XYZ file of C-alpha atoms in Angstrom:
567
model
C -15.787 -35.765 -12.551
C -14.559 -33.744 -9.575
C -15.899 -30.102 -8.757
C -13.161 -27.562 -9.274
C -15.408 -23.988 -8.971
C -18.334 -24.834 -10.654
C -19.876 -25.379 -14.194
C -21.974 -23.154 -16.276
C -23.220 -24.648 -19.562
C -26.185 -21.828 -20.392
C -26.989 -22.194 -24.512
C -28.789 -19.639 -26.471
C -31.131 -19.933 -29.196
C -29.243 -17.431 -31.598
C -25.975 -16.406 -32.381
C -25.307 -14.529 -29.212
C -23.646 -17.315 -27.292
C -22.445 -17.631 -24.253
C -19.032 -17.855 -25.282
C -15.929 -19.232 -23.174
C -13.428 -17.315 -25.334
C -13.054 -14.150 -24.716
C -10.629 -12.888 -26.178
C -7.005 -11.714 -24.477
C -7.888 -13.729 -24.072
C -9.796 -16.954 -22.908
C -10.559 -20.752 -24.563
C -9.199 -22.900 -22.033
C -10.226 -25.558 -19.161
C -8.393 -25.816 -15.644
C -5.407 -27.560 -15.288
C -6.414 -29.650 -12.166
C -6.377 -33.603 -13.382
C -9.774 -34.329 -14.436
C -10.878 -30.806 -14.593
C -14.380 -29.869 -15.912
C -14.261 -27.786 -19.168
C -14.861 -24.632 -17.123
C -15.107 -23.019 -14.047
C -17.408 -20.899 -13.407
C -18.073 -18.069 -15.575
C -21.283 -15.746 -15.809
C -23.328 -15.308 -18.910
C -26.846 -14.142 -19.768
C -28.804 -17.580 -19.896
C -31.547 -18.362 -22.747
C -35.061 -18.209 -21.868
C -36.569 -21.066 -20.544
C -40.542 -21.796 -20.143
C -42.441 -21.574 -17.129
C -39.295 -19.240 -15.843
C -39.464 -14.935 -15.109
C -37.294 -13.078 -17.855
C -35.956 -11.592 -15.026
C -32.930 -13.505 -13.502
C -30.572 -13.235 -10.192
C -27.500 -15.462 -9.834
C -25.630 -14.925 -6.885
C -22.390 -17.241 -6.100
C -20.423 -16.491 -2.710
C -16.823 -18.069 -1.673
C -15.566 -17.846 0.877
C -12.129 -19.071 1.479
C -9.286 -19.237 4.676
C -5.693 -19.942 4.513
C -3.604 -21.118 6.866
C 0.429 -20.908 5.695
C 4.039 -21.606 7.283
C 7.445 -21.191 5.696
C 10.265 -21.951 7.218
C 12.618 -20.232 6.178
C 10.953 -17.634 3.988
C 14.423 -16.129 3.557
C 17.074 -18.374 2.520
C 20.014 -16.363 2.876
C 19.501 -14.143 6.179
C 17.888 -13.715 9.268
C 14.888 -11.419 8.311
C 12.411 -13.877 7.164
C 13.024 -17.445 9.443
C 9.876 -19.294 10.353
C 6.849 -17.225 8.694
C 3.516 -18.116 9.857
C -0.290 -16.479 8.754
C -3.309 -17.108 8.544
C -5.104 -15.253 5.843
C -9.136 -14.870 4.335
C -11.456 -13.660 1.003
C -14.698 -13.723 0.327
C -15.597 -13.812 -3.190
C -18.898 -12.718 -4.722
C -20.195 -13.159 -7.861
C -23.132 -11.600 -9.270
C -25.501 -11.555 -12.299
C -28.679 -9.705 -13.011
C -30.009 -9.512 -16.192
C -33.286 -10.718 -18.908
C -33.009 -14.643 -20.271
C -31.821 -14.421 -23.549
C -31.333 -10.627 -23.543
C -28.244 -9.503 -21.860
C -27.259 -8.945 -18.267
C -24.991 -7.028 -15.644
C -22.237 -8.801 -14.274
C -19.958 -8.142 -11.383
C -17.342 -9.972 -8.932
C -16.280 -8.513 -5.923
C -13.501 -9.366 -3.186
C -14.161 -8.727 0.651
C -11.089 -8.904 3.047
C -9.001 -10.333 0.262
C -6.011 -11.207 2.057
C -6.748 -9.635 5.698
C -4.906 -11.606 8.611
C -6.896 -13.381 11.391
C -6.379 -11.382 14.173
C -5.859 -7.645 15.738
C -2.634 -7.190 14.391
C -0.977 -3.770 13.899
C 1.270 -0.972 16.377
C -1.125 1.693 18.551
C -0.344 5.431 16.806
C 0.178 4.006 13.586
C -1.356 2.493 9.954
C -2.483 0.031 10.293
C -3.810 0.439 14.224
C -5.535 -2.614 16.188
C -8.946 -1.599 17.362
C -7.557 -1.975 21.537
C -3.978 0.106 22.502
C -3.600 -3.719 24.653
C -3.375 -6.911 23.327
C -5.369 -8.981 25.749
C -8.254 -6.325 25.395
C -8.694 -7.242 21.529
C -12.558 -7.839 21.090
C -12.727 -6.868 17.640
C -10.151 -7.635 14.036
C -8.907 -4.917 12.132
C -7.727 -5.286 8.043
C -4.384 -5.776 8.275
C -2.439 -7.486 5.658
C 1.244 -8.312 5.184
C 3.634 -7.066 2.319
C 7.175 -6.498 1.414
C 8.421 -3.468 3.321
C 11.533 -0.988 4.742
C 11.760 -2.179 7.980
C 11.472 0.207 10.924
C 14.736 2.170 11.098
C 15.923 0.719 8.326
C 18.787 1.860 5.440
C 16.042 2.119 2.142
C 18.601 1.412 -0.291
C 19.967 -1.961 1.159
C 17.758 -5.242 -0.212
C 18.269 -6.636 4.055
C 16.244 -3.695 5.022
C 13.168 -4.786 3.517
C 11.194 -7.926 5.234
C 7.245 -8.705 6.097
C 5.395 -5.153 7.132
C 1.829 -4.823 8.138
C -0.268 -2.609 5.417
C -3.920 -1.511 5.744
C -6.194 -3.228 2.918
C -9.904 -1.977 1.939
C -12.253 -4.400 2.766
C -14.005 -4.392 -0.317
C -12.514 -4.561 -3.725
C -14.732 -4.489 -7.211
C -12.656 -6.974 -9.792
C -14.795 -7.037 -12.622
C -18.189 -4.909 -13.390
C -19.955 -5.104 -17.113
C -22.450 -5.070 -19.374
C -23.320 -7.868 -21.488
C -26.256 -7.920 -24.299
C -27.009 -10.608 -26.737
C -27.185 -9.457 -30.608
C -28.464 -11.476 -33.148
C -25.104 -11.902 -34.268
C -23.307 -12.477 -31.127
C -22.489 -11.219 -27.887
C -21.111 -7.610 -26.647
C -19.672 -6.723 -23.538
C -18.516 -3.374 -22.433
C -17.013 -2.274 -19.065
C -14.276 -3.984 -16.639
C -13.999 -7.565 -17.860
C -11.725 -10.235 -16.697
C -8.708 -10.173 -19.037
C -9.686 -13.884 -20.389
C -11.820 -16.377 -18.835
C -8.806 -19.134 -18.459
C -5.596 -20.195 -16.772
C -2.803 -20.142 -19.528
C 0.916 -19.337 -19.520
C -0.455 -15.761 -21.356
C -3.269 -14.355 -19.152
C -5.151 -15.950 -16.155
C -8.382 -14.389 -14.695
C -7.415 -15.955 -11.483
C -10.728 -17.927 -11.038
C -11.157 -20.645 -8.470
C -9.844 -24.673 -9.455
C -7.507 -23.448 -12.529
C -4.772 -24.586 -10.843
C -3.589 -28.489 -9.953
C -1.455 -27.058 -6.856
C -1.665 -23.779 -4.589
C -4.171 -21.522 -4.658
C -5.377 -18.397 -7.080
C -5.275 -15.094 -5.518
C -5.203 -12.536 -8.061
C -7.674 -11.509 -10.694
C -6.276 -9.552 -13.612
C -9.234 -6.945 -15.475
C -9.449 -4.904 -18.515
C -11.768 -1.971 -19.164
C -12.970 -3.335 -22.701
C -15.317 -3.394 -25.615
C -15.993 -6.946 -26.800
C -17.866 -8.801 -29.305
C -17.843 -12.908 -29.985
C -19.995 -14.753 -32.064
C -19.925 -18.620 -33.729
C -18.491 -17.106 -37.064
C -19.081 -20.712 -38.437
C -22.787 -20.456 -38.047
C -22.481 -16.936 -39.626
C -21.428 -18.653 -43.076
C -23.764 -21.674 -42.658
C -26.587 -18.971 -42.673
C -25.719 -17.398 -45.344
C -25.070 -20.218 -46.927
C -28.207 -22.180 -46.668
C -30.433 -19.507 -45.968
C -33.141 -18.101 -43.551
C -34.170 -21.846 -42.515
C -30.833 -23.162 -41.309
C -31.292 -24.317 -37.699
C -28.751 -22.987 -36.296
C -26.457 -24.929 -33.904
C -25.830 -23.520 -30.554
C -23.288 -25.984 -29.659
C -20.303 -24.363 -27.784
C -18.424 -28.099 -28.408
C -18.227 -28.443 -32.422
C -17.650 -24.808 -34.850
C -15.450 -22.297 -35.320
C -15.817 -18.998 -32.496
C -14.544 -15.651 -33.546
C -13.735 -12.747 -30.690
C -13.105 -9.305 -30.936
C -11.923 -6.653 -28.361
C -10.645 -3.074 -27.895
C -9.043 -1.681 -24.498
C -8.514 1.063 -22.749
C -5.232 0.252 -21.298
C -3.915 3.804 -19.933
C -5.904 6.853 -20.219
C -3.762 9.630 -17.707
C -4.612 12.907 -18.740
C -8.034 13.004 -20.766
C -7.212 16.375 -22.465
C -4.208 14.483 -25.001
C -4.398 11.199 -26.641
C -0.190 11.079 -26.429
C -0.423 9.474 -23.005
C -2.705 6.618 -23.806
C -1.896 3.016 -23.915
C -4.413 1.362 -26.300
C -4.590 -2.344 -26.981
C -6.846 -4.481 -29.655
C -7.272 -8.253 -30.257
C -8.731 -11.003 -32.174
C -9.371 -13.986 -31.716
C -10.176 -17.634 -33.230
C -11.154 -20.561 -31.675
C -12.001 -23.695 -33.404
C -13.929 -26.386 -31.304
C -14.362 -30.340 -32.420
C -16.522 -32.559 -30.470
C -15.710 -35.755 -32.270
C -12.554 -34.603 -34.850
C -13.766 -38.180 -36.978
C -10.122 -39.369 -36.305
C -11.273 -42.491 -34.619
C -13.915 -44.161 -32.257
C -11.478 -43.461 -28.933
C -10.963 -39.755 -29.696
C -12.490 -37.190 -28.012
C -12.737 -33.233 -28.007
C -10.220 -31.319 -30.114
C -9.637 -27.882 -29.673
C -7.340 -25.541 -31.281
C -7.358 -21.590 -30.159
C -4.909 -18.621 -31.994
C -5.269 -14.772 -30.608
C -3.376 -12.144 -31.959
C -3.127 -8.654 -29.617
C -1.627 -5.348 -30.201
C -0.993 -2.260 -28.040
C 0.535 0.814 -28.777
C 1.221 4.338 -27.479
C 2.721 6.990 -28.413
C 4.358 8.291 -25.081
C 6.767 5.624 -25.042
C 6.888 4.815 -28.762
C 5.548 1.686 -27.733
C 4.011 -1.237 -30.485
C 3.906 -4.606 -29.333
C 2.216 -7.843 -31.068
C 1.284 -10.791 -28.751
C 0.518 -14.583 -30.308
C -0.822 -16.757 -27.780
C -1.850 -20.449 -29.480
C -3.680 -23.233 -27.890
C -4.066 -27.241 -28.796
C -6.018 -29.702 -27.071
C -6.942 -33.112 -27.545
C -7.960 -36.421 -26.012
C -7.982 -39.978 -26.902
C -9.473 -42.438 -24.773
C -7.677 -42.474 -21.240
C -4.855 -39.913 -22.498
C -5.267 -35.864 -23.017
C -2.609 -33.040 -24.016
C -2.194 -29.735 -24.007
C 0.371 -27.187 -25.409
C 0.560 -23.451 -25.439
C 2.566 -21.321 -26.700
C 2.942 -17.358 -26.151
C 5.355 -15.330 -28.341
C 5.588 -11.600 -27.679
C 7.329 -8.811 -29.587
C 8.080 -5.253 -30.289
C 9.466 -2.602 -28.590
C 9.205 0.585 -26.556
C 11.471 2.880 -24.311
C 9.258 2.940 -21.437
C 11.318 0.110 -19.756
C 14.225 2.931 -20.901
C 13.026 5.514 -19.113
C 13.405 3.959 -15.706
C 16.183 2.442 -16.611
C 18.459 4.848 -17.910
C 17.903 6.988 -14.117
C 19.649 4.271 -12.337
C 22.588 4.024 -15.267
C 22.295 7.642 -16.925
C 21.806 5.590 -19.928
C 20.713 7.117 -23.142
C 16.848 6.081 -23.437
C 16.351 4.845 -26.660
C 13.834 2.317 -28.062
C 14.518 -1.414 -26.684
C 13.364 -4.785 -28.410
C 11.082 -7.117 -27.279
C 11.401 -10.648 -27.844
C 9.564 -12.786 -24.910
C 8.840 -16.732 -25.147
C 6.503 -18.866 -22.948
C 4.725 -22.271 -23.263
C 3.756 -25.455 -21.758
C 2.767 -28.899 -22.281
C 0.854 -31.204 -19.742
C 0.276 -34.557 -20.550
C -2.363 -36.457 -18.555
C -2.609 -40.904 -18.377
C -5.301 -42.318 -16.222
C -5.680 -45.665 -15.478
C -8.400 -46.498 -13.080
C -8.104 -43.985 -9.548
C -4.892 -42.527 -10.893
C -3.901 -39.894 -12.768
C -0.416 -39.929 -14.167
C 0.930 -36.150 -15.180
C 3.579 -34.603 -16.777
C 4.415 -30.860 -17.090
C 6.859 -29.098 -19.094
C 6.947 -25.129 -18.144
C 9.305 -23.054 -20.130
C 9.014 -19.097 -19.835
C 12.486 -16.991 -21.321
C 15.050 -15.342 -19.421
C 18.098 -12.690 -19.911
C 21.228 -12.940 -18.489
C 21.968 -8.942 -19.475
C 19.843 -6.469 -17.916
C 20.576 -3.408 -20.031
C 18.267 -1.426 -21.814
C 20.421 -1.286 -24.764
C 19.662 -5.272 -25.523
C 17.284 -6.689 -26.559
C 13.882 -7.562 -23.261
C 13.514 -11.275 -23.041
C 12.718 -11.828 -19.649
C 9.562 -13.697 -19.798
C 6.546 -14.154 -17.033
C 3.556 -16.566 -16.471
C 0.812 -14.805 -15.512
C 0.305 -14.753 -10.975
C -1.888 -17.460 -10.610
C -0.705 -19.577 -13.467
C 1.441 -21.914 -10.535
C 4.468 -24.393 -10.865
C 4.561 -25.947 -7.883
C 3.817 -24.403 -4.147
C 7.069 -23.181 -2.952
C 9.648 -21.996 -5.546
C 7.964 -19.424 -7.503
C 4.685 -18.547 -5.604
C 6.808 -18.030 -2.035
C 10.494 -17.870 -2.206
C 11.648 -16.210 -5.139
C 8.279 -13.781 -5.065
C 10.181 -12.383 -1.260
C 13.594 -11.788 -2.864
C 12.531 -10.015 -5.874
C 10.267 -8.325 -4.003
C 12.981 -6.817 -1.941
C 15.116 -6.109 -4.601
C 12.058 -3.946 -6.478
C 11.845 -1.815 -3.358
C 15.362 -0.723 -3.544
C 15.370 -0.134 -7.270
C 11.744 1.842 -6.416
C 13.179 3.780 -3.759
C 16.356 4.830 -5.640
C 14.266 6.071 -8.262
C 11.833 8.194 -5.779
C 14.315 10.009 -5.682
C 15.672 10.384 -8.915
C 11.799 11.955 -9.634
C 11.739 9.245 -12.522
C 9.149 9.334 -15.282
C 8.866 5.422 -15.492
C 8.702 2.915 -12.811
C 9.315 -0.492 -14.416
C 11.026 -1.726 -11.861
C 8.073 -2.579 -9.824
C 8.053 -5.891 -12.667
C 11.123 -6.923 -11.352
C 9.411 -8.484 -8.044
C 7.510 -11.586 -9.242
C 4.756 -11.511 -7.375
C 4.533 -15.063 -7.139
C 4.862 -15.608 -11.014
C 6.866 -18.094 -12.718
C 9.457 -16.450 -14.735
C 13.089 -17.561 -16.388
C 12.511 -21.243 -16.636
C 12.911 -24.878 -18.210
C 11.182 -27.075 -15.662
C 9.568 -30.697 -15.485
C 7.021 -31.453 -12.820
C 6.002 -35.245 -13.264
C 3.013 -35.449 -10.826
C 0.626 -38.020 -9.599
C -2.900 -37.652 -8.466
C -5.144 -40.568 -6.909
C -9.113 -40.263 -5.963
C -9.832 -43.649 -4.331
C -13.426 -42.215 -3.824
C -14.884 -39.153 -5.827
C -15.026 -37.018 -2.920
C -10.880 -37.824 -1.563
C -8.219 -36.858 -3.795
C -4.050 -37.506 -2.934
C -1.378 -35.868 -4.895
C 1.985 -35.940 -5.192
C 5.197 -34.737 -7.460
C 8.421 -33.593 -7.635
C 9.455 -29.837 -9.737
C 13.171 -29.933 -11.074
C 13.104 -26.270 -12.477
C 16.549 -25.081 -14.703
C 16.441 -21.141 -15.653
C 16.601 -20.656 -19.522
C 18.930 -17.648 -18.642
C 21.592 -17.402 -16.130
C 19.756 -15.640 -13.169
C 20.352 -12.169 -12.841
C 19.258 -9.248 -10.309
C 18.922 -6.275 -13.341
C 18.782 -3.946 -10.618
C 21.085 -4.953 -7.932
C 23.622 -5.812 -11.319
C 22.273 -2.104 -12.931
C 23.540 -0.228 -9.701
C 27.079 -1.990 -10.053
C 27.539 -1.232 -13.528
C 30.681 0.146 -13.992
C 30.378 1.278 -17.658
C 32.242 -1.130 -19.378
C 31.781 -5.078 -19.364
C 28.150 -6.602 -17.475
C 29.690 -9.810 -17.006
C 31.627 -9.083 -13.969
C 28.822 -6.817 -12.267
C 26.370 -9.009 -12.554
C 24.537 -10.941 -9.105
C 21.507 -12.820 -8.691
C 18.560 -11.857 -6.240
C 20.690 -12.728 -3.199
C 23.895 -11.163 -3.976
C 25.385 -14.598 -5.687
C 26.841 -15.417 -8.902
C 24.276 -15.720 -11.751
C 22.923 -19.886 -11.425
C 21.243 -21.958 -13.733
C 19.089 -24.047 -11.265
C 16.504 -22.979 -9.603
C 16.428 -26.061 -7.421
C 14.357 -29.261 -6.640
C 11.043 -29.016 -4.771
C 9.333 -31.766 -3.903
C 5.212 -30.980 -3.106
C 2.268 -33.457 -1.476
C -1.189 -32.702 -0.738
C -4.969 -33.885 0.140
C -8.248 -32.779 -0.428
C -11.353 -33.663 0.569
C -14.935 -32.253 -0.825
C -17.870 -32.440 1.306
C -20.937 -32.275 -0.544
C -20.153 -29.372 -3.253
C -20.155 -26.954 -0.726
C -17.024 -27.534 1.671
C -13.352 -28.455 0.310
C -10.620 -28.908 2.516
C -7.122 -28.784 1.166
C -3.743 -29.555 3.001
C -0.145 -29.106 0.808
C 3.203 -29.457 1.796
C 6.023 -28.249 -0.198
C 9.703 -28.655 0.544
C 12.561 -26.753 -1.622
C 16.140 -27.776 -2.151
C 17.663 -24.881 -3.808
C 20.027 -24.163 -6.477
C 22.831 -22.345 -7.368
C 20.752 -19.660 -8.631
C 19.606 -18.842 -5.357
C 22.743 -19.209 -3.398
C 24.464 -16.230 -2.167
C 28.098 -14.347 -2.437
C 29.210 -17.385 0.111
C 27.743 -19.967 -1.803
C 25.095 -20.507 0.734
C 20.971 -21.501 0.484
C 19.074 -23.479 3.131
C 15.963 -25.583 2.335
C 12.792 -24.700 2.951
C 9.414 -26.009 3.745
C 5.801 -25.204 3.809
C 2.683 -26.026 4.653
C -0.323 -24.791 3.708
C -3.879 -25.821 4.699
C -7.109 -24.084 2.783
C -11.153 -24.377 3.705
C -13.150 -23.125 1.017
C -16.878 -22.546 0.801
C -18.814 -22.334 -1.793
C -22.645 -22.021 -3.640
């Protein structure tokens, strides 16, 4: 079984598990073929003889990228051959008492800083030498989606690659965790789940089979999980039950509350609460037959409220897994609904719409379906996440989103259409700077990389002639479930009466239905559990939903080459 971050297996002696939950929430393996049941994750480990209470775990990565696109742009002139080179170094950290509880914490140095000097003398970000050649010493410069120098701010072709100034150190996640009798609590900033899933991602290392993860996504949260099923067998048979600290068979029970938005601390009005639960039911051996294997079946349900923006939305993420002999599936399933007028509120300045309360109704899942038959691995992925071909506030929201590092490919989503809508956001932002708008929910509109409005297949193939050597290869033919549209690029042509005839996608087009075809192929090589080299090539053939007014989209290529290090 290949490495892919790490495993942690740590078992308790009590009800206070280490659980892989939690909730938002969590229960979930990596999608890379042949993935281990986890990456890493951090818990407070049981006490062991012969071993100090006291424990440190320290885990560095550190990880360079090396990326060209060509074009980045499909439609223009801004963004032609793109090339960067790009760095992190991830730390995480554990302190804590054997079978008590513990302090966790992950932190992010240079995440994202460019190799070299790079920036303009007299202004942010500044090199560390006025003269090129004289460079002795890197600044922490980053790229991002900017107005050009000059520029028009309200036209989408003003906006391109602009150098930003990052910090170098970044705190993701810091918390408490102590082990009850009864279970496990954790209070503080927590990753939002401890999984990749079409609902929530904590970004971790090896959850995904192509690309890389780059983004973490935290909570500040009260939790508590516990083996409910070894609750009731207690009770049931009494103080002498041995209890089972098996995190493969029994039924796992999670429980959170979060402090979404707090704002001003002297009113409750402004504050964006959320609360979950969650169940998670685990088989080893489901007794269906000798050639089965694990079963797992995981159901969360979330709500979040507020009374600022009237807001009350339910989430229902649902999980299934299950293997027999050399096949394995899973599904998932995320249905969201509700409403709020939040989305309104930014909205209606762009439109002088009435803000009133809009529905909800958002729909994501996947299937992958893995066949191995000696060094090959034999994949297919279905992604489907909702779209909306009208943008108004006064329709129902169905625009749907994978989470950022939840990836579909290399190119499509991750790259090309995470640029355009980029752009696009920055014009809707800019227009409402200076309305002096309450709401900004048009910064959702660029992607950041996620995969969003789609009905894709991605059969793959993956082939490890020796443990440490693995070759990959596929081919992504993506639809949109909704005809593409820009809401605000269509939002600042509305005319008042019909949508249809206002509407354009993210380059000024007609709204498409096909994303496109991208065809991706890739190595990597592990050296010893420490070193992992990584070299992917993507190339796009676009669709008419990313064609412009003329009917016109180039292809596109990349290539991307990672070295990762890791203890």
């Amino acid at each position: 079984m290949r490495r892919s971050g790490g495993l942690v297996c740590a078992r308790a002696r009590s009800l206070a598990l280490p659980l892989a939950l939690l909730v938002g929430l969590g229960a979930g393996g990596v999608a890379s073929a042949k993935p281990p049941d986890e990456v890493r994750t951090f818990h407070t480990p049981p006490k062991e003889p012969g071993k100090d209470d006291l424990f440190v775990d320290i885990h560095p990565e550190y990880r360079t990228r090396i990326i060209g696109i060509d074009p980045l742009e499909l439609n223009g002139i801004v963004a032609q051959g793109v090339l960067w080179g790009e760095q992190r170094l991830r730390v995480d950290a554990s302190v804590g008492l054997r079978g008590v509880g513990a302090i966790h914490m992950q932190l992010d140095a240079l995440d994202g800083v460019l190799f070299g000097d790079n920036g303009e003398f007299g202004k942010s970000p500044e090199p560390t030498s006025g003269l090129g050649i004289a460079s002795r010493q890197a600044n922490n410069a980053g790229w991002e989606v900017g107005l050009r120098p000059g520029a028009d701010p309200l036209q989408v072709e003003s906006y391109g690659p602009v150098l930003r100034e990052i910090d170098p150190i970044h705190i993701n996640y810091l918390y408490g965790e102590v082990l009850l009798p009864i279970g496990v609590l954790r209070i503080g900033r927590q990753p939002v789940s401890e999984t990749g899933s079409v609902s929530l991602n904590d970004g971790a290392t090896g959850r995904n089979r192509w690309g890389a993860s780059f983004y973490h996504e935290s909570v500040d949260r009260i939790l508590f999980g516990t083996k409910i099923s070894e609750v009731f067998n207690v009770i049931a048979q009494g103080p002498d039950y041995q209890i089972d600290t098996s995190l493969d068979d029994g039924v796992f029970l999670g429980l959170v509350y979060d402090f979404l938005v707090d704002d001003d601390i002297t009113t409750q009005d402004d504050d964006l609460k959320g609360v979950s639960a969650q169940l998670d039911f685990r088989w080893k051996k489901p007794g269906l037959g000798p050639e089965w294997g694990p079963m797992r079946f995981t159901a969360t349900l979330t709500y979040r409220w507020d009374e600022r923006f009237n807001t009350g939305i339910f989430a229902l993420p649902v999980r299934a897994s299950f293997d027999v002999a050399d096949f394995s599936f899973k599904g998932e399933l995320t249905y969201i609904t509700g409403s709020t007028r939040e989305l309104a509120a930014g909205f209606a300045e762009l439109t002088n719409a009435e803000v009133t309360d809009q529905d909800i109704r958002l729909l994501s899942s996947r299937v992958m379906l893995d066949y191995e038959v000696g060094p090959f691995t034999f994949a297919l992925e279905w992604g489907y996440a909702d779209g909306d071909g009208d943008p108004r506030t006064t329709t129902p929201l169905t625009t749907t989103s994978w989470p950022r590092d939840t990836n579909l490919g290399l190119l499509l989503f991750e790259h090309t259409l995470a640029f355009q809508t980029a752009r696009s956001a920055a014009v809707g932002i800019e227009n409402l700077k200076q309305l002096d708008a309450e709401s900004f929910p048009l910064t959702e509109v660029s992607t950041d990389g996620r995969v969003t409005n789609v009905n894709a297949i991605f059969p793959q193939v993956f082939f490890d002639p020796i443990p440490e050597l693995r070759l990959k290869a596929g081919v992504l033919l993506a639809w949109a479930a909704a005809p593409v549209v820009d809401p605000i690029q269509s939002l600042l042509r509305y005319d008042g009466t019909e949508i249809d005839d206002d509407l354009v996608n993210y380059h000024g087009g007609k709204p498409g239905r096909y994303w496109g075809t991208e065809v991706d192929l890739g190595l990597e090589w592990t050296y010893r559990d420490f070193f992992e080299a990584a070299f992917e090539f993507g190339i796009l053939f676009p669709g008419d939903a990313l064609e412009d007014e003329n009917g016109d989209a180039v292809n596109s290529w990349m290539l991307e080459s990672r070295f990762t290090f890791h203890l």
